[in-house]
Tab-separated table of C-alpha atoms in Angstrom:
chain	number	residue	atom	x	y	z
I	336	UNK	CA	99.509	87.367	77.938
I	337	UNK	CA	98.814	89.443	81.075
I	338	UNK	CA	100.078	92.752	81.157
I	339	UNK	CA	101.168	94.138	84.684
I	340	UNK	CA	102.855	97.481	84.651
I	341	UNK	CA	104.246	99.634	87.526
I	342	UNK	CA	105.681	103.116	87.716
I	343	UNK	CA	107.987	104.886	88.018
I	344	UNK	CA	111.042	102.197	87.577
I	345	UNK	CA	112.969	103.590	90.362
I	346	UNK	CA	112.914	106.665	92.239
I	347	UNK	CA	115.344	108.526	94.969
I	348	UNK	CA	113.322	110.381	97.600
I	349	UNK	CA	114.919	112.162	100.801
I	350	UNK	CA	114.307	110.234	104.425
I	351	UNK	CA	111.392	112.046	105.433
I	352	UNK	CA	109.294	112.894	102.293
I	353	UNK	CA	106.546	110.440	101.407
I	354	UNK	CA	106.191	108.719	98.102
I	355	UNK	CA	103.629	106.641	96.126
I	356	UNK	CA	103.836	103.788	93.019
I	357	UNK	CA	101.425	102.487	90.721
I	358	UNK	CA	100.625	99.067	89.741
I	359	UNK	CA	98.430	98.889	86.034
I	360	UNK	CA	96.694	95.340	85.426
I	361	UNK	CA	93.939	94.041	83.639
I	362	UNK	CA	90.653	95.090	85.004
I	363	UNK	CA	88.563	91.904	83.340
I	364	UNK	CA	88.545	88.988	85.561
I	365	UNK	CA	90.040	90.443	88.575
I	366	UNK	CA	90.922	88.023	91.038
I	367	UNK	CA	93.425	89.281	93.516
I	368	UNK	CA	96.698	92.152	93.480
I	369	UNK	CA	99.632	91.149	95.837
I	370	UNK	CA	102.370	93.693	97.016
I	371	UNK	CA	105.634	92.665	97.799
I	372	UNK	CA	108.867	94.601	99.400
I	373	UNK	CA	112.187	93.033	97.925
I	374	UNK	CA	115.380	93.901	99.810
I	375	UNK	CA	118.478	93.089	98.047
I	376	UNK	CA	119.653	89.313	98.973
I	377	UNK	CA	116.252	88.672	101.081
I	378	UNK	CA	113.218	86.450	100.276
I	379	UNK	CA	110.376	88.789	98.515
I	380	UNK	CA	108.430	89.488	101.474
I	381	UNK	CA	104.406	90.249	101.406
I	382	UNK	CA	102.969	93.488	102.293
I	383	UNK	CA	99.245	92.903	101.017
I	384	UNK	CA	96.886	91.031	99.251
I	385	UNK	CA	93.934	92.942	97.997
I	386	UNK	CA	90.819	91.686	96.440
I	387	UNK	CA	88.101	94.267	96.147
I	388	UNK	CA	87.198	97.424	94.328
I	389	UNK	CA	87.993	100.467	96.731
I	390	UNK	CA	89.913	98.248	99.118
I	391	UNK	CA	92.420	100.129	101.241
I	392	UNK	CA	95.331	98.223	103.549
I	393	UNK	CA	97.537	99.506	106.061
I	394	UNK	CA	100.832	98.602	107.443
I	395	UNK	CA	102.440	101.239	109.804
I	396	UNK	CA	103.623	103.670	107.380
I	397	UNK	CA	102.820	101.886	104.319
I	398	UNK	CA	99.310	102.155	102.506
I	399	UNK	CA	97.323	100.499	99.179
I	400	UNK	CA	94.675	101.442	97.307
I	401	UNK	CA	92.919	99.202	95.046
I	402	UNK	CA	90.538	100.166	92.231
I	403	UNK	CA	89.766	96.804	90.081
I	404	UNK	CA	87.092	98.594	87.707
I	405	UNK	CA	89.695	101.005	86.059
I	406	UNK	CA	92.682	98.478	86.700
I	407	UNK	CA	94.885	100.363	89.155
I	408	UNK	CA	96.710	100.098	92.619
I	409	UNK	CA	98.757	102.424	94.350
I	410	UNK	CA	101.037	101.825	97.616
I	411	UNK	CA	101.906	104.712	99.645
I	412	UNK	CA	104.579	105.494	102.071
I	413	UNK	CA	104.594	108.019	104.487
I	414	UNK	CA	107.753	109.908	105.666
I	415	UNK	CA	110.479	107.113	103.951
I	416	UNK	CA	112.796	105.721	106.165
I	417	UNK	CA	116.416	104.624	104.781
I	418	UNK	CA	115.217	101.042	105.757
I	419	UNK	CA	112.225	101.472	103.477
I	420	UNK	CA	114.915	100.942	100.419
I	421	UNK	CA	113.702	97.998	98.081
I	422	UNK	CA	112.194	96.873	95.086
I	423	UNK	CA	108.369	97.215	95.566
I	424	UNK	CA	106.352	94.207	93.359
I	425	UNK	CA	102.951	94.131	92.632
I	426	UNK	CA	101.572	90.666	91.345
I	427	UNK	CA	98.570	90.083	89.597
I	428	UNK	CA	97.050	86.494	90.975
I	429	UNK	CA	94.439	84.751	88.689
I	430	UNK	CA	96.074	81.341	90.529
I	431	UNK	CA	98.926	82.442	88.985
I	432	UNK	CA	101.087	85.445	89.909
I	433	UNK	CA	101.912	87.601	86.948
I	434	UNK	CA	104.826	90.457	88.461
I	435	UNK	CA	105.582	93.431	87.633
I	436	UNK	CA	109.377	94.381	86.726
I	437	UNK	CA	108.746	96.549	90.242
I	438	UNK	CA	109.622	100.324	91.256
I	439	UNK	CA	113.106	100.776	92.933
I	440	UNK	CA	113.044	102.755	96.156
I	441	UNK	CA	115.751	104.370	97.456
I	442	UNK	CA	115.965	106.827	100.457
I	443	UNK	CA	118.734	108.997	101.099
I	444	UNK	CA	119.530	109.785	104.846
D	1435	UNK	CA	106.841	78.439	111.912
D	1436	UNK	CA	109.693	78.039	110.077
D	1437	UNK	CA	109.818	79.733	106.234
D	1438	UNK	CA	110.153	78.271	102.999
D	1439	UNK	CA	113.469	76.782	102.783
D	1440	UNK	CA	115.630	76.173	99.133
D	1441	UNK	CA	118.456	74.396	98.577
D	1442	UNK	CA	120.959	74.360	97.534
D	1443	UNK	CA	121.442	77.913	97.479
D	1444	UNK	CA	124.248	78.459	94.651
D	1445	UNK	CA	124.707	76.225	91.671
D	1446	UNK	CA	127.335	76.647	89.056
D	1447	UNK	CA	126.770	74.189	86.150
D	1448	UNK	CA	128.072	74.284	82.641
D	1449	UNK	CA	126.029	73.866	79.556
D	1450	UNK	CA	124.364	70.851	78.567
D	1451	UNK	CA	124.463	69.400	82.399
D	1452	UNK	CA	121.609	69.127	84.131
D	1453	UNK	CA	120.181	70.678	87.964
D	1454	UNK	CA	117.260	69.958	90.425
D	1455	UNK	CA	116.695	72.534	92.893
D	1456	UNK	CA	114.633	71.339	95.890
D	1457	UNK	CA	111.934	73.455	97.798
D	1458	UNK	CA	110.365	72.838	101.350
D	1459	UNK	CA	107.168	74.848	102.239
D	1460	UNK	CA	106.053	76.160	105.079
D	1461	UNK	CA	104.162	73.195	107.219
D	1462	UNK	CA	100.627	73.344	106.291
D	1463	UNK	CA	100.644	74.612	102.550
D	1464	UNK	CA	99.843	72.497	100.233
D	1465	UNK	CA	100.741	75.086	96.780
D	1466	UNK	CA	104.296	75.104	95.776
D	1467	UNK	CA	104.855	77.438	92.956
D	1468	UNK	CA	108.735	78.135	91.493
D	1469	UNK	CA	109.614	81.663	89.535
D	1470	UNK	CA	112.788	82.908	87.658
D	1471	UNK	CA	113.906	86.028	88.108
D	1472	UNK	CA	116.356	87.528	85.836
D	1473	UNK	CA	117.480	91.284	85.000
D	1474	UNK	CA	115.714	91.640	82.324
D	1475	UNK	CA	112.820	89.683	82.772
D	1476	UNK	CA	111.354	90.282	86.113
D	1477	UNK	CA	109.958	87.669	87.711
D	1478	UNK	CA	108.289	84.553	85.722
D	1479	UNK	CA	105.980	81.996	86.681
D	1480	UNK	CA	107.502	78.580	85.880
D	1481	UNK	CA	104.607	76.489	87.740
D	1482	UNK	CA	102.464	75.821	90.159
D	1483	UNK	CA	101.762	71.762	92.300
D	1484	UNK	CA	99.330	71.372	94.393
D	1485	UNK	CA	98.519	67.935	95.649
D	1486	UNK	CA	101.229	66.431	93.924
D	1487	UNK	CA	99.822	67.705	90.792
D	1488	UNK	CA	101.068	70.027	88.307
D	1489	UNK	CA	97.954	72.694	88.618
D	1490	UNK	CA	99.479	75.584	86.096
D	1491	UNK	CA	102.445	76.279	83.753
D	1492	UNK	CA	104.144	79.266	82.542
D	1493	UNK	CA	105.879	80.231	79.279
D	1494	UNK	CA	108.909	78.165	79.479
D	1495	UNK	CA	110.166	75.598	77.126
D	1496	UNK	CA	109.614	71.377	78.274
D	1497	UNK	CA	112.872	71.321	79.821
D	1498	UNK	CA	111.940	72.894	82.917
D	1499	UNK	CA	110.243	70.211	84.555
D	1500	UNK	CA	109.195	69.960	88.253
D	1501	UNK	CA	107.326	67.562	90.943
D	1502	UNK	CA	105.708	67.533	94.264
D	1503	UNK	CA	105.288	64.694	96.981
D	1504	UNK	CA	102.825	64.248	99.456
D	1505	UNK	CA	104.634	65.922	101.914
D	1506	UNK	CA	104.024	68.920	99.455
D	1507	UNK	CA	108.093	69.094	99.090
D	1508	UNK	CA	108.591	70.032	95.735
D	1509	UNK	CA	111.594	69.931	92.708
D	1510	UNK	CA	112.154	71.654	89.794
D	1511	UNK	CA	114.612	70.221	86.814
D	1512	UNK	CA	115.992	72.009	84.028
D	1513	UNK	CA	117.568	69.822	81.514
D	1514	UNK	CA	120.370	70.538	79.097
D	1515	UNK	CA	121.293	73.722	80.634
D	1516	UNK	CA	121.680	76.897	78.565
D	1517	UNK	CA	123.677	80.123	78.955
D	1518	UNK	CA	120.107	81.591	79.423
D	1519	UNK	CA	118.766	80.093	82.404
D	1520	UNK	CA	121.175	81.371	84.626
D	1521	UNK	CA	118.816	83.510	87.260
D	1522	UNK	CA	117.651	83.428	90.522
D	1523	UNK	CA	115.158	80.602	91.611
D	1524	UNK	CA	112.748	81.511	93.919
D	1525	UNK	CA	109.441	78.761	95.153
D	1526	UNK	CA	106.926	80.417	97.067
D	1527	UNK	CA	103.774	78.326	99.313
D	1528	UNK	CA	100.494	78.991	100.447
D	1529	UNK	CA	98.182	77.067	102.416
D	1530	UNK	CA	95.401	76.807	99.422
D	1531	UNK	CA	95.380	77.564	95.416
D	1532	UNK	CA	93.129	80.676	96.039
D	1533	UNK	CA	93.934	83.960	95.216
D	1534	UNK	CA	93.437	85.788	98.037
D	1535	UNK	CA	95.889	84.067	99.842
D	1536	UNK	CA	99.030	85.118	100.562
D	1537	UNK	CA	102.012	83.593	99.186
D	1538	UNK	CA	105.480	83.011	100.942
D	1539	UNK	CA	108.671	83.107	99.002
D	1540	UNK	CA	111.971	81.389	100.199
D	1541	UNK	CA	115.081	82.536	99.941
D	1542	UNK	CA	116.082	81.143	96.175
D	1543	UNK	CA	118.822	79.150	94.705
D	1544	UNK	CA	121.517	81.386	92.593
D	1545	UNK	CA	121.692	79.553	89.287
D	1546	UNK	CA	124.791	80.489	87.240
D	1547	UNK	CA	125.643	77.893	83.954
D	1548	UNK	CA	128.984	78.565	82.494
């Protein structure tokens, strides 16, 4: 059974500060590591899909780092906006997406 | 391009009954896969068609059962309902099986058995 975990399981930042999560997976047979951004009573929607060591995606404010030796990505966002509020996912894809239970974002105005 | 489309959106059923929940990808994709997400569980692979064939299977006991046609429209059945599969439904598409590429969720059907 794959084992994806991401931290922390929810954090509050102010609207301005930037913030960062971590997504843990298996580092053996790495295929590909998915990020999604899930606002409450919308479709998950997809922010990246990374697929080699060191890779490094941008979106506007929104960032990802992936390192598949040690098993490890981390999505950045700079200066949160109140509209940045959602459920972040990371997915493990070996033709099957394995999720993560997801970090909880809220910004404060 | 329109999205990945579910219906029907809500469902209340009662135990023991029966429900299909119907998925339409986005044109093109051939991969339909179909996920439950519950509070405590996250999000779960169910399965995976492609080509009107079942290509992967999660975890979940044989009466979740699904389909695809060759218009790439896909089902999913659950027989004798439980208490337990009440959760959210969500299928998601993409254009091939391979890993790299990106998969589309629709907007999922709100299971709730009573």
């Amino acid at each position: 059974i794959l084992n994806v975990e991401q931290s922390p399981q929810s954090l509050h930042v102010q609207e301005g500060d930037s913030t960062n999560f971590t997504c843990s997976f298996p580092s053996s047979n790495f295929y590909a590591l998915h990020w999604y951004r899930w606002e409450t009573a919308k479709s998950p929607e997809a922010l990246f899909v990374m697929t080699l060591n060191g890779d490094e995606k941008k979106k506007g404010r929104i960032s990802a780092t992936l390192n598949t030796k040690e098993g490890y990505s981390y999505l950045y966002i700079k200066g949160s906006q109140p509209e940045d509020s959602a459920t972040y996912l990371c997915a493990f894809d070996r033709y099957k997406l394995t999720f993560g239970k997801g970090t909880l974002l809220t910004v404060n105005p | 391009k329109a999205g990945v489309t579910q219906t029907p959106r809500y469902l209340i059923k009662t135990r023991g009954q029966q429900v299909t929940l119907s998925c339409s990808p986005i044109s093109g994709h051939r991969s339909v896969s179909w996920y439950q997400q519950t509070p405590g569980q996250g999000l779960q692979f169910l399965f995976e068609y492609f080509s009107e064939t079942q290509r992967n299977k999660g975890n979940f006991p044989g009466r979740f059962s699904g389909r695809q046609f060759s218009n790439s429209r896909s089902e999913m059945n659950v027989s004798t309902l439980e208490l337990g599969d009440s959760a959210l439904y969500l299928c998601a598409s993409r254009s091939q099986r391979g890993a790299y590429n990106e998969q589309f969720f629709g907007p999922g059907t709100r299971l709730t058995v009573l």
